[in-house]
PDB file of C-alpha atoms in Angstrom:
ATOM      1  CA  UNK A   1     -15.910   0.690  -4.340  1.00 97.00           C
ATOM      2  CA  UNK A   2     -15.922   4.093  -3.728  1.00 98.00           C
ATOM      3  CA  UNK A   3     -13.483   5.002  -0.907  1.00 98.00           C
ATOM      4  CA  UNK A   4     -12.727   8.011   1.295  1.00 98.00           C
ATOM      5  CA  UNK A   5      -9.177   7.929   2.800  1.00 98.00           C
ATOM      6  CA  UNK A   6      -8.164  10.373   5.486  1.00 97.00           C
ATOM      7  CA  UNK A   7      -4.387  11.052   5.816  1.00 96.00           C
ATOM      8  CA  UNK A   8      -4.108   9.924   1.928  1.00 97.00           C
ATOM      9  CA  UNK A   9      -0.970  11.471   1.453  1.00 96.00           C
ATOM     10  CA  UNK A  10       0.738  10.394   4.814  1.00 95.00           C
ATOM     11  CA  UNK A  11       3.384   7.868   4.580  1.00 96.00           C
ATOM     12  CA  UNK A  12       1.119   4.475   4.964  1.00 97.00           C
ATOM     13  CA  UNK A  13      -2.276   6.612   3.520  1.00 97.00           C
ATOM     14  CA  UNK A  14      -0.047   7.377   0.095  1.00 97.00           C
ATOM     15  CA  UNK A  15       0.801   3.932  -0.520  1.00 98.00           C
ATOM     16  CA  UNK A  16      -2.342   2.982   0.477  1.00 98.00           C
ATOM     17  CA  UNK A  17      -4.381   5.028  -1.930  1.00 98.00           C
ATOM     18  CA  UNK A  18      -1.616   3.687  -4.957  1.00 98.00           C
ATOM     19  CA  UNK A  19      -2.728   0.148  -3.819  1.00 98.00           C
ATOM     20  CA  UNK A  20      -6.802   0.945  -3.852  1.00 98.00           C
ATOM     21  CA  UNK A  21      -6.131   2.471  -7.007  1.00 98.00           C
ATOM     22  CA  UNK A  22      -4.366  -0.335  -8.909  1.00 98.00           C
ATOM     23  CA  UNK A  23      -6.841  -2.481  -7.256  1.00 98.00           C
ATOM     24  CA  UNK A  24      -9.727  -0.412  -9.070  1.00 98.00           C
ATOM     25  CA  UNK A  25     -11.461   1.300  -6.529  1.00 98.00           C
ATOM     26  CA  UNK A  26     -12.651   4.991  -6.387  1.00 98.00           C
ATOM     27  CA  UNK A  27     -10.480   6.934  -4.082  1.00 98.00           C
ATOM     28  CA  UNK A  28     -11.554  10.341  -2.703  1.00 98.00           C
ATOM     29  CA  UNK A  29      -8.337  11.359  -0.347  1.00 98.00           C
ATOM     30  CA  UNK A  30      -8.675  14.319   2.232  1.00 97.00           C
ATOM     31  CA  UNK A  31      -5.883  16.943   1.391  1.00 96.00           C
ATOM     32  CA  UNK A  32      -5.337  19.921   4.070  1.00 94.00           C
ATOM     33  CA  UNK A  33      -2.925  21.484   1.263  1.00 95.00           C
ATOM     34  CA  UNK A  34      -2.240  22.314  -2.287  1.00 96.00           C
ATOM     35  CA  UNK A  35       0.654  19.914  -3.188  1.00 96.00           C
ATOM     36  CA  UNK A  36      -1.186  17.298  -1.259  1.00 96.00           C
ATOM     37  CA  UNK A  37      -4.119  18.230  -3.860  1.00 97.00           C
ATOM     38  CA  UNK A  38      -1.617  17.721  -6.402  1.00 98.00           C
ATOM     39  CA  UNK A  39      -0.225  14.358  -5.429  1.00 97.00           C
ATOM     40  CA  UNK A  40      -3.869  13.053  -4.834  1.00 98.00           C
ATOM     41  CA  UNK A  41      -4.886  14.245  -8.614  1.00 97.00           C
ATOM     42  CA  UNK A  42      -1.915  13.145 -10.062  1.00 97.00           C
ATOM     43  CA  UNK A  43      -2.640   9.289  -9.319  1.00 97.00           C
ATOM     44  CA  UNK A  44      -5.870   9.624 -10.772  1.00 97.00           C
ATOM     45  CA  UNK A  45      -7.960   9.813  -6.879  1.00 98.00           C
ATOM     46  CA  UNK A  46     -10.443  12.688  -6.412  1.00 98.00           C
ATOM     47  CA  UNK A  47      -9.420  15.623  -4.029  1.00 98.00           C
ATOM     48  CA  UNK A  48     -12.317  16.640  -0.652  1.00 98.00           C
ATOM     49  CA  UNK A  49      -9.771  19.739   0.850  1.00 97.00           C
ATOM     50  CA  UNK A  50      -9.963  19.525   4.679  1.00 95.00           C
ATOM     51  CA  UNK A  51      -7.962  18.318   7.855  1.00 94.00           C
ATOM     52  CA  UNK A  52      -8.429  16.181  10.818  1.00 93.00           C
ATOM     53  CA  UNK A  53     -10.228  19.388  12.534  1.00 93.00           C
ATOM     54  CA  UNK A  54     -12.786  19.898   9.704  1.00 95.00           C
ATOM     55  CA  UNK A  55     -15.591  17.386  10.936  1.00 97.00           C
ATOM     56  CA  UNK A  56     -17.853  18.668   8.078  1.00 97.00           C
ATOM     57  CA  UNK A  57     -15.646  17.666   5.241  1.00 97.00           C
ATOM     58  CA  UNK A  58     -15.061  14.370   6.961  1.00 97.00           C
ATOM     59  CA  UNK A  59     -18.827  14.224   7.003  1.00 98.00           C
ATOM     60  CA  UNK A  60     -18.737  14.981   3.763  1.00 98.00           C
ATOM     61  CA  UNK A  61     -16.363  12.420   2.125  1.00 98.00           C
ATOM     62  CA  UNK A  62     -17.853   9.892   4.230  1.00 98.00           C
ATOM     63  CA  UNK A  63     -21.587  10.413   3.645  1.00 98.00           C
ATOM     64  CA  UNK A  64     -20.653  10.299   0.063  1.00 98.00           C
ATOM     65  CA  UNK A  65     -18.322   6.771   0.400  1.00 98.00           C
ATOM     66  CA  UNK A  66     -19.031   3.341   0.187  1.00 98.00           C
ATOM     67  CA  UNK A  67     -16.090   2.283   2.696  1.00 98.00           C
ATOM     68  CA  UNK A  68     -13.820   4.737   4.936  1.00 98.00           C
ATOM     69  CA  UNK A  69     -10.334   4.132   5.832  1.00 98.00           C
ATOM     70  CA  UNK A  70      -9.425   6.645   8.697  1.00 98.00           C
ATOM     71  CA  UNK A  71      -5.421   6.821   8.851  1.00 97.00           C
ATOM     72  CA  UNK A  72      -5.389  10.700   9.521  1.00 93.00           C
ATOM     73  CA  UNK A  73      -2.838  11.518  12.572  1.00 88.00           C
ATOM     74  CA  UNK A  74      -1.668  15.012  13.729  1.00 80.00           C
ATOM     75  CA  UNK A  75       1.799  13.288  15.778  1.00 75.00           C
ATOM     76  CA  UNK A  76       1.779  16.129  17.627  1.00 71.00           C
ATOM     77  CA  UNK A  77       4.337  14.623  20.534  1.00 65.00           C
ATOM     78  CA  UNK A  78       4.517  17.740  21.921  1.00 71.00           C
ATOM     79  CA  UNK A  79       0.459  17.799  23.021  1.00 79.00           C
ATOM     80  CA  UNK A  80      -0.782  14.034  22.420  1.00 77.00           C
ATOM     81  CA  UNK A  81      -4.191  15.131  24.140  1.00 84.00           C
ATOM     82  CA  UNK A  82      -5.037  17.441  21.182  1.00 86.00           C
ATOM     83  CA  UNK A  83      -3.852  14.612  18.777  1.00 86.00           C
ATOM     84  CA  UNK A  84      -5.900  11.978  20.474  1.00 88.00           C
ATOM     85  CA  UNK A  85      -8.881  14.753  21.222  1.00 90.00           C
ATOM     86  CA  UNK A  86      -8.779  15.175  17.330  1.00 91.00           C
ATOM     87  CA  UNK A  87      -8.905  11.178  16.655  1.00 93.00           C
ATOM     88  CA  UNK A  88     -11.732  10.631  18.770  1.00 94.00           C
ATOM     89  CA  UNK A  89     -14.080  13.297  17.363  1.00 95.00           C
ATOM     90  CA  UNK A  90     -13.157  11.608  13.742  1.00 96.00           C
ATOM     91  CA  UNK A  91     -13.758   8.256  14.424  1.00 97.00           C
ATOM     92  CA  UNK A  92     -17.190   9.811  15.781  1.00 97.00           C
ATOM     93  CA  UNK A  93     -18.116  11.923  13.389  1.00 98.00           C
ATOM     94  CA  UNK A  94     -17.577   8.956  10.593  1.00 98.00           C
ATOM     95  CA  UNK A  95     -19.223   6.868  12.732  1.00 98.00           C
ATOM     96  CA  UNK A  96     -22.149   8.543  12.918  1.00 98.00           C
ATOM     97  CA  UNK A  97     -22.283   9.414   9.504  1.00 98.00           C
ATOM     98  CA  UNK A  98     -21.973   5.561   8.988  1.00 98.00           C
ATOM     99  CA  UNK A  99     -24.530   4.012  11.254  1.00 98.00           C
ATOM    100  CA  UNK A 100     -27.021   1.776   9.580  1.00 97.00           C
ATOM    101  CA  UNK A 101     -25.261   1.620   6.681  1.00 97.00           C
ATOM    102  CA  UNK A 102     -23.544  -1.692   6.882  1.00 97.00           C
ATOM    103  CA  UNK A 103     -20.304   0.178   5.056  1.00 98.00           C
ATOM    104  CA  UNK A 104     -16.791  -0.940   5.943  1.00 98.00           C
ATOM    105  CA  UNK A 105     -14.768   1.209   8.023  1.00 98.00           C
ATOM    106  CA  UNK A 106     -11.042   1.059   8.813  1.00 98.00           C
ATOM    107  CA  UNK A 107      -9.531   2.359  11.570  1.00 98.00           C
ATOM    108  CA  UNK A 108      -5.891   3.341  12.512  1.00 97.00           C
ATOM    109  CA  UNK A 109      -4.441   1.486  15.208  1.00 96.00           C
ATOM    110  CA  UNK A 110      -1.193   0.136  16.954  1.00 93.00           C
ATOM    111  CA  UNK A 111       0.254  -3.145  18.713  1.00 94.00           C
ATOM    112  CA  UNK A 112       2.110  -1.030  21.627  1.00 87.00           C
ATOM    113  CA  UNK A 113       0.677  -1.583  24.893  1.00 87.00           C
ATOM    114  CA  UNK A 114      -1.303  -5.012  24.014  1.00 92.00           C
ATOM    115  CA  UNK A 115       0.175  -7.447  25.718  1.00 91.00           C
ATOM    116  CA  UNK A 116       3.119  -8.141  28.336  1.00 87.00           C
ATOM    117  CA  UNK A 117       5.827 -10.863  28.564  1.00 88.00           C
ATOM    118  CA  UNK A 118       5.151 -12.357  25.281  1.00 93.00           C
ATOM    119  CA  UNK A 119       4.251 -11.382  21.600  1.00 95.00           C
ATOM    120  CA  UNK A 120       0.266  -9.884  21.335  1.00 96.00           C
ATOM    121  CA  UNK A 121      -2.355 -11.025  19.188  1.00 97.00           C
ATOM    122  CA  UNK A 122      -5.507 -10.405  17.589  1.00 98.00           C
ATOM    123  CA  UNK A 123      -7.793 -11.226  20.445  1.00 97.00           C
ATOM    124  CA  UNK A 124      -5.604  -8.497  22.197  1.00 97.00           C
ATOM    125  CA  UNK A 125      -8.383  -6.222  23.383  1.00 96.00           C
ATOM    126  CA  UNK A 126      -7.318  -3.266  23.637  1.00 95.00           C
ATOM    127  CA  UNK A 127      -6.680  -1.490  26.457  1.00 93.00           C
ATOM    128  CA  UNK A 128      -7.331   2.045  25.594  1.00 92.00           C
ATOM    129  CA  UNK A 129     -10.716   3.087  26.564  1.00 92.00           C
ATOM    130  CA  UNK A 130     -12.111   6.616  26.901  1.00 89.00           C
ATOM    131  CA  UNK A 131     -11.202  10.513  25.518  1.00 87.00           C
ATOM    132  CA  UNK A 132      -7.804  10.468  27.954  1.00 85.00           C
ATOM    133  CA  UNK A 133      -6.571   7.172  26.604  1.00 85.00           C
ATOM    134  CA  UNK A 134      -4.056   6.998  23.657  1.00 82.00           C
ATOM    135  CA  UNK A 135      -5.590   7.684  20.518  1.00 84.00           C
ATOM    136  CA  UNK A 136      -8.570   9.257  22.490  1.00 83.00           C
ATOM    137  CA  UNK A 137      -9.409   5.394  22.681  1.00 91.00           C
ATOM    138  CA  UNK A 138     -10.300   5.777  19.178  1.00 95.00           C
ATOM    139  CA  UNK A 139     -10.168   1.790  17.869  1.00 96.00           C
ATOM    140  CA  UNK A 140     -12.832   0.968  21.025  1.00 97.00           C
ATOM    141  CA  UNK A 141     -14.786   4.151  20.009  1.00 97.00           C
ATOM    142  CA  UNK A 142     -15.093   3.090  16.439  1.00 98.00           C
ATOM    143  CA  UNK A 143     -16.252  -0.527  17.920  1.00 98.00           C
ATOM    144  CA  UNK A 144     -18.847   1.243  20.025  1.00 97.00           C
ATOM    145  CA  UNK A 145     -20.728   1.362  16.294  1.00 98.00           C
ATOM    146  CA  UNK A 146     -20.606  -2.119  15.453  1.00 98.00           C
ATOM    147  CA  UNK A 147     -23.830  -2.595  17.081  1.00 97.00           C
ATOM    148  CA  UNK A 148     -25.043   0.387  15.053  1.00 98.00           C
ATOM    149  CA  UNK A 149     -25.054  -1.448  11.820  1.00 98.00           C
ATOM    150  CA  UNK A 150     -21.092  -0.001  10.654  1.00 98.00           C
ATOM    151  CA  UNK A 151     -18.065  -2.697   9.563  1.00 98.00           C
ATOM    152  CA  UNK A 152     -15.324  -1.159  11.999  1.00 98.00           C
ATOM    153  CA  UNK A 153     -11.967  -2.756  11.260  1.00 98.00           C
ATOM    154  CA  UNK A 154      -9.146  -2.150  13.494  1.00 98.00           C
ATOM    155  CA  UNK A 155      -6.047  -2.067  11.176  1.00 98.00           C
ATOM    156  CA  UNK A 156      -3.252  -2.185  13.668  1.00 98.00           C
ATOM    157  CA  UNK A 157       0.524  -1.010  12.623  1.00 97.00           C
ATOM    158  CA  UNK A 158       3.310  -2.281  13.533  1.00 96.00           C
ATOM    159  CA  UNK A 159       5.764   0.326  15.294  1.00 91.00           C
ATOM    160  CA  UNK A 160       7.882   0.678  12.390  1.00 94.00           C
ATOM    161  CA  UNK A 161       6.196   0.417   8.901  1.00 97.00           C
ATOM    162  CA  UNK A 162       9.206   0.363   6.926  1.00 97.00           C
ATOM    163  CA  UNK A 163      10.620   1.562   3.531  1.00 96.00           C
ATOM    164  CA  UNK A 164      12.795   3.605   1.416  1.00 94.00           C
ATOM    165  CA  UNK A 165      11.980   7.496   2.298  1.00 91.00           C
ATOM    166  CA  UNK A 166      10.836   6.414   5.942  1.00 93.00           C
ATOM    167  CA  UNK A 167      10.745   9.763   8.165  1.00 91.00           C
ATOM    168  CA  UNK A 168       9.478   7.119  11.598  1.00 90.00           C
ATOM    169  CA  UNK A 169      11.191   5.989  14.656  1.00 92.00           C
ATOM    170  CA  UNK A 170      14.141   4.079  12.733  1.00 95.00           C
ATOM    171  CA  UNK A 171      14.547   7.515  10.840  1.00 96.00           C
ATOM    172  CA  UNK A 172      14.811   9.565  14.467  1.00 95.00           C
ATOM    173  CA  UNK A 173      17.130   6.011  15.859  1.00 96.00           C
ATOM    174  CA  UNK A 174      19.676   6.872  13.199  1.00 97.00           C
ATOM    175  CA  UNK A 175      19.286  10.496  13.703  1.00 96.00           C
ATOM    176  CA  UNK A 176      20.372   9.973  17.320  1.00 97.00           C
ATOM    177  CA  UNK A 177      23.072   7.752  16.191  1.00 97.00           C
ATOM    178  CA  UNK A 178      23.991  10.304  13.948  1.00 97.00           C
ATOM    179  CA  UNK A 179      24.021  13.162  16.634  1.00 97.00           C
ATOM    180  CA  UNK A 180      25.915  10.727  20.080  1.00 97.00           C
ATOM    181  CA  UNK A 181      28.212   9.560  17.750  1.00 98.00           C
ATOM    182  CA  UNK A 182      27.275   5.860  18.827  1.00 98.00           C
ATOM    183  CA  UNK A 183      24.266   3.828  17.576  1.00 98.00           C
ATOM    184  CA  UNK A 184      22.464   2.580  20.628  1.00 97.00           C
ATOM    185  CA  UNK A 185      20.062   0.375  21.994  1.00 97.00           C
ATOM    186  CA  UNK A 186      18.323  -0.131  25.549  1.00 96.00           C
ATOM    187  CA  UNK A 187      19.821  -2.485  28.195  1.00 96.00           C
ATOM    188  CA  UNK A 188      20.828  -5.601  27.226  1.00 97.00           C
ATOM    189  CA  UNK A 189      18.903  -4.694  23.545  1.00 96.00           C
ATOM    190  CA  UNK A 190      16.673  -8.019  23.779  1.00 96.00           C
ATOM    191  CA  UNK A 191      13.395  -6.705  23.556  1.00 94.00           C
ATOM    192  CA  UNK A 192      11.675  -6.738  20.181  1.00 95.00           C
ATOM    193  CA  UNK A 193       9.758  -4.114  17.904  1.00 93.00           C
ATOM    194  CA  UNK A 194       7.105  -5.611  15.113  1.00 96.00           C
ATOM    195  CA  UNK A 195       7.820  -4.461  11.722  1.00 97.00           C
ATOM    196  CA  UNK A 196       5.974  -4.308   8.384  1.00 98.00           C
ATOM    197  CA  UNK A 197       6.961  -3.251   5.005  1.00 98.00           C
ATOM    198  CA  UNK A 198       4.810   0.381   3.752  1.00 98.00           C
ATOM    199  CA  UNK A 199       3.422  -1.480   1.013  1.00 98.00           C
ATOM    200  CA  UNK A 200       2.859  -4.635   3.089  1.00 98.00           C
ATOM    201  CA  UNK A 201       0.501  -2.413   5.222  1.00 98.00           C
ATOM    202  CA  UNK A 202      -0.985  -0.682   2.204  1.00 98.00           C
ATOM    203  CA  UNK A 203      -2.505  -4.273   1.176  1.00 98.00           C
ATOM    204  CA  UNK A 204      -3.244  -5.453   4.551  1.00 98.00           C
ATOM    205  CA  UNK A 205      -5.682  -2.107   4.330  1.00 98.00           C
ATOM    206  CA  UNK A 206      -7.254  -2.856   1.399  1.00 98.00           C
ATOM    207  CA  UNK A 207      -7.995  -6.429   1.773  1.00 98.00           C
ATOM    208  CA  UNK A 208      -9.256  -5.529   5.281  1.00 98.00           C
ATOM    209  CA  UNK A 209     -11.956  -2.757   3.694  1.00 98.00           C
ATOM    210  CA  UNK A 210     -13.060  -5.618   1.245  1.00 98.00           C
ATOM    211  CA  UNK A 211     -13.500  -8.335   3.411  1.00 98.00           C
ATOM    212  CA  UNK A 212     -12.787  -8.223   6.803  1.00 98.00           C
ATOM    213  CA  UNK A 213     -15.726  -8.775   9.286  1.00 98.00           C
ATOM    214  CA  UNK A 214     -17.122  -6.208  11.693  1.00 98.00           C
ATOM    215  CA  UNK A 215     -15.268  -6.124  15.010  1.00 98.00           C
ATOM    216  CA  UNK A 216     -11.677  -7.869  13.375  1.00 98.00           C
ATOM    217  CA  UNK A 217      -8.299  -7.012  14.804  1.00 98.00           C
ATOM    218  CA  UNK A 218      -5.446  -7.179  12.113  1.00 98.00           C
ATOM    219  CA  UNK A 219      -2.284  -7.107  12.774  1.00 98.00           C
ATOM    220  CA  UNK A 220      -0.131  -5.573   9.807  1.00 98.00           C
ATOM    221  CA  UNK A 221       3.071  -7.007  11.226  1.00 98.00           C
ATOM    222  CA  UNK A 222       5.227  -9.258   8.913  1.00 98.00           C
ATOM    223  CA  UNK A 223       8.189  -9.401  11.513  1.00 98.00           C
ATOM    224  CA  UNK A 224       6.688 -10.841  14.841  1.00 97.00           C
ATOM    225  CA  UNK A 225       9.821  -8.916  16.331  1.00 96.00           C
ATOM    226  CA  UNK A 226      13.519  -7.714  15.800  1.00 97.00           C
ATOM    227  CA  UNK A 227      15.318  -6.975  18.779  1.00 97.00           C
ATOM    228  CA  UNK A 228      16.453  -3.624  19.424  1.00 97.00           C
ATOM    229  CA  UNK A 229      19.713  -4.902  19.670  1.00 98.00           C
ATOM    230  CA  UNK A 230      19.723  -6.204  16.161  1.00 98.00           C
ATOM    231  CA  UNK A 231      18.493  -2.868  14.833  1.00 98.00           C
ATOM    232  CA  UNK A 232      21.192  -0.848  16.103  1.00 98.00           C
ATOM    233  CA  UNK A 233      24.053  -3.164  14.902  1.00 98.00           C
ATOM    234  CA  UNK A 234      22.340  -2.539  11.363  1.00 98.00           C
ATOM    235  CA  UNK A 235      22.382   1.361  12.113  1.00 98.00           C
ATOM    236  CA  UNK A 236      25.713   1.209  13.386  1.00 98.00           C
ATOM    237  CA  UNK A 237      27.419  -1.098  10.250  1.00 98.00           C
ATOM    238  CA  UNK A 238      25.078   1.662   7.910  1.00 97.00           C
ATOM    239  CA  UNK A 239      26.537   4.658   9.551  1.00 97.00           C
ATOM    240  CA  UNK A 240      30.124   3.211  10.719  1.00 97.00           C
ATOM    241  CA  UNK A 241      29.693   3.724  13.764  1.00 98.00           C
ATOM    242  CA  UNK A 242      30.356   2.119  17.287  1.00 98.00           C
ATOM    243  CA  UNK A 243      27.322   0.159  18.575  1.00 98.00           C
ATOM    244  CA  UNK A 244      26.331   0.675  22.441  1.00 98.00           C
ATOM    245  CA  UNK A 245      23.986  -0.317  24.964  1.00 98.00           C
ATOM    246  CA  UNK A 246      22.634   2.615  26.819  1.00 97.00           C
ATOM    247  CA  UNK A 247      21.472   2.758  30.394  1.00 96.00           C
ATOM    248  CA  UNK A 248      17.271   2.616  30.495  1.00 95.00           C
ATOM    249  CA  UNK A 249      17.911   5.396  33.323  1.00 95.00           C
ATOM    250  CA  UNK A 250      19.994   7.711  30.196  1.00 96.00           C
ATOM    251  CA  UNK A 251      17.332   6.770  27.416  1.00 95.00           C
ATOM    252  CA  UNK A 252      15.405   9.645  27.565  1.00 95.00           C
ATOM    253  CA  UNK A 253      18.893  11.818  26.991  1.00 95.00           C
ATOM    254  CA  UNK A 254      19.453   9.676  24.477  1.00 95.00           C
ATOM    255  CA  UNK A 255      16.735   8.786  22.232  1.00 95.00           C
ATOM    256  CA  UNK A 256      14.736  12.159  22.735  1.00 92.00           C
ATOM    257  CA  UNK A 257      10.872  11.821  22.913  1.00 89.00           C
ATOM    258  CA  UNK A 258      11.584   7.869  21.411  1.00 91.00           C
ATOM    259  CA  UNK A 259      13.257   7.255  25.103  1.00 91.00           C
ATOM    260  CA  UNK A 260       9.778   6.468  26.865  1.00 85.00           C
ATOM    261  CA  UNK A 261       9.296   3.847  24.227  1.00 87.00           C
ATOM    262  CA  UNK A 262      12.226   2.202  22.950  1.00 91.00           C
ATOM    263  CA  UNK A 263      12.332  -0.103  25.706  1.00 90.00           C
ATOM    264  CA  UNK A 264       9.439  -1.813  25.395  1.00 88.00           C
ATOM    265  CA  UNK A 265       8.566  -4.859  24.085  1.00 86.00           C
ATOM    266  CA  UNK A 266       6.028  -4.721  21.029  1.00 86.00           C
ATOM    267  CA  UNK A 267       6.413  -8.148  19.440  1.00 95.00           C
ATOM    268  CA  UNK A 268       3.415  -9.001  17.521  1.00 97.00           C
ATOM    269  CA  UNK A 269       2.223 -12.404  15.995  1.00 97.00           C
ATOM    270  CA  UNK A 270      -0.047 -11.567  12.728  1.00 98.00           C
ATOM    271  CA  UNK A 271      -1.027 -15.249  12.099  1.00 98.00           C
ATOM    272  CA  UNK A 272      -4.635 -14.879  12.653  1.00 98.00           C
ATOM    273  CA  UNK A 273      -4.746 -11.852  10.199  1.00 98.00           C
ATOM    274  CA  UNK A 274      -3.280 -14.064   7.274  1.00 98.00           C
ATOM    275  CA  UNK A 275      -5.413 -16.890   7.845  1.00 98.00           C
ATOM    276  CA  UNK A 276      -8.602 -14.427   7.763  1.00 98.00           C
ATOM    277  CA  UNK A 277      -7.715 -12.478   4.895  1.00 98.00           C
ATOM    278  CA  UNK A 278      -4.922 -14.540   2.918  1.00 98.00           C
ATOM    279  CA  UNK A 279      -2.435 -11.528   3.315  1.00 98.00           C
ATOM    280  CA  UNK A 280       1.042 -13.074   2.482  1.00 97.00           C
ATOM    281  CA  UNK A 281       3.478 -10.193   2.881  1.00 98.00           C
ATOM    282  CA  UNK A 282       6.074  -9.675   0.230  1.00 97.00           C
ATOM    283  CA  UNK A 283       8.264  -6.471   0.991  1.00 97.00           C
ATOM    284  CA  UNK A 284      11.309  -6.578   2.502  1.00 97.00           C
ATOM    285  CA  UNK A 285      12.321  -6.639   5.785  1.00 98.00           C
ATOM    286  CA  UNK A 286      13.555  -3.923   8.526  1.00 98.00           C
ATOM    287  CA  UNK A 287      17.141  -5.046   8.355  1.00 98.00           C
ATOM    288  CA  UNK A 288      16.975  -5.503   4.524  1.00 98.00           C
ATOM    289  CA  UNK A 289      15.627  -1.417   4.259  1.00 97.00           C
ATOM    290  CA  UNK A 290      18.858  -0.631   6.682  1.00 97.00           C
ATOM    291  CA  UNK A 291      20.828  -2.538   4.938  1.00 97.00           C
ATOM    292  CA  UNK A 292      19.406  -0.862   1.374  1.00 96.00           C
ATOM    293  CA  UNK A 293      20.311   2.557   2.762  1.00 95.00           C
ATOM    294  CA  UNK A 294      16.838   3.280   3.320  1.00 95.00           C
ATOM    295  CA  UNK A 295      17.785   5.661   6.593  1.00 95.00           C
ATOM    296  CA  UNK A 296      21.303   7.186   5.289  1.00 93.00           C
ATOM    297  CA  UNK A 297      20.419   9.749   2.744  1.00 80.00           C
ATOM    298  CA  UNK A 298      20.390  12.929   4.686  1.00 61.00           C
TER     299      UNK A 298
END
C-alpha cells in the first residue's frame, strides 16, 4: 500500500514508518525540515516537504496515497487553540481529499478524558466535539466522513508511549524529580496512567490502516494502568532519590504544565482492540523502560 504519514519523524510517526516499511508498504512521510528529509530517505520512505500548516502538501500526499495515517502534532502547551486549530483543518483537508474513496485513514487520538471512575473503553465516545474542544475535536471530525465513503480509524495513545530516548511526560516527571530534589506523585498516588511500548503503538497503527473497519476505536494501551504512585517509586530508586506525595493543591508548582493532568485517572482496557485486530503487544513495560534507564541519560 502506498501510505502518507504526517508527523513521520515524531517519536510514535518514526517508529511507525520503520514498522510500515518492514511490513512492505510504500511510505511517503511529511518532513517540515532537512534532517527530517534525511531520516525519512535514509529508511528507504519517499520525502513530500511541508508542515501541519501547509494544507496543500497534505493535499498533496494524500490525493496521491492509498491509506493516510495523520499523527502530525504541534504540542504547543503554551497556545493549545492554535495546536488544535491546526489538527482540525488537517483532519479536514485529508478528509476531503479522501471522500468517496473508500481509503483507510488513521487518526491521532488519546484515552484522557473518556471515561470516569473506572478504566475506558472502545465504545468510549468521545467527548470532544467541535473547533474549541481538545484536538479541535479532530477524531469526531474525521468520523464526520465515514458517511462520505472514507475508513476513519481512531488510533488512540495511551498517555505515555514508552521507550528508550522518550522526551514525554515520564521524561518531564523525572525532570521535576530531578529539579525538587524528590520524585513525586499526586495524593495518595492511586490513580492510574495507560501505557504502551513506542513500537507496540507503531504496530497497533499499521494493523489498524490494513484492517480495521470504518468508525473503530483502538486503544494502543498494553498496561490498562500503573499508578502514579508506582511510577514515582521507579523514578525515585532510578534517580536515588526520596519518593513523596505532593499536595493536588501544590501540583501545579510542582509538576509544571503536567500539574493539570497528573492527577487524573486514564486507565484504559484495550481488550476489544486485540480481539479485532489480533494485536498482542510485545515491548516492555513502563516500569521495565525506568528500570532500563530509559529516562536517566541527561
Amino acid at each position: 500500500m502506498r501510505v502518507f504519514v504526517t508527523g513521520a519523524t515524531g517519536w510514535i510517526g518514526s517508529a511507525t514508518v520503520d514498522d510500515l516499511l518492514q511490513a512492505g508498504h510504500d511510505v511517503t512521510g511529511l518532513a517540515r525540515s532537512d534532517s527530517s528529509a534525511a531520516q525519512l530517505e535514509a529508511k528507504g520512505a519517499a520525502v513530500l516537504r511541508g508542515d501541519l500548516d501547509d494544507l496543500d502538501s497534505i493535499r498533496k500526499g494524500a490525493d496521491a496515497s492509498e491509506g493516510v495515517i495523520h499523527l502530525a502534532n504541534k504540542h504547543d502547551w503554551a497556545n493549545p487553540a492554535n495546536s488544535a486549530a491546526a489538527e482540525r483543518a488537517a483532519v479536514e483537508a485529508i478528509g476531503e481529499v479522501l471522500a468517496g474513496s473508500d481509503r483507510p485513514f488513521v487518526v491521532a487520538s488519546g484515552v484522557a478524558g473518556l471515561a470516569s471512575g473506572r478504566p475506558a473503553t472502545e465504545d468510549d465516545v468521545s467527548p470532544f466535539v467541535g473547533p474549541d474542544s481538545a484536538r479541535g475535536g479532530s477524531e469526531n471530525r474525521a468520523f464526520d466522513f465515514v458517511d462520505q465513503g472514507v475508513r476513519a480509524i481512531a488510533a488512540r495513545f495511551a498517555p505515555t508511549v514508552h521507550g528508550m530516548g522518550d522526551h514525554g511526560f515520564v521524561a518531564h516527571i523525572v525532570a521535576m524529580a530531578r529539579e525538587h530534589g524528590v520524585s513525586g506523585y499526586p495524593g495518595d498516588g492511586a490513580n492510574r496512567w495507560a501505557a504502551v511500548h513506542r513500537s507496540d503503538a507503531a504496530s497497533l497503527v499499521r494493523l489498524g490502516l490494513e484492517s480495521a473497519p470504518a468508525g473503530a476505536r483502538l486503544h494502543a494501551t498494553a498496561e490498562e494502568g500503573i499508578s502514579t504512585k508506582a511510577i514515582a517509586e521507579a523514578i525515585g530508586a532510578g534517580l536515588g532519590l526520596p519518593v513523596t506525595s505532593i499536595d493536588p493543591d501544590d501540583a501545579d508548582a510542582h509538576f509544571g504544565f503536567l500539574g493539570r493532568f497528573i492527577g487524573m485517572n486514564g486507565a484504559t482496557t484495550s481488550d476489544k482492540t486485540r480481539a479485532l485486530l489480533g494485536w498482542q503487544p510485545t515491548g516492555p513495560t513502563l516500569l521495565e523502560d525506568i528500570a532500563a534507564g530509559a529516562y536517566f541519560e541527561v
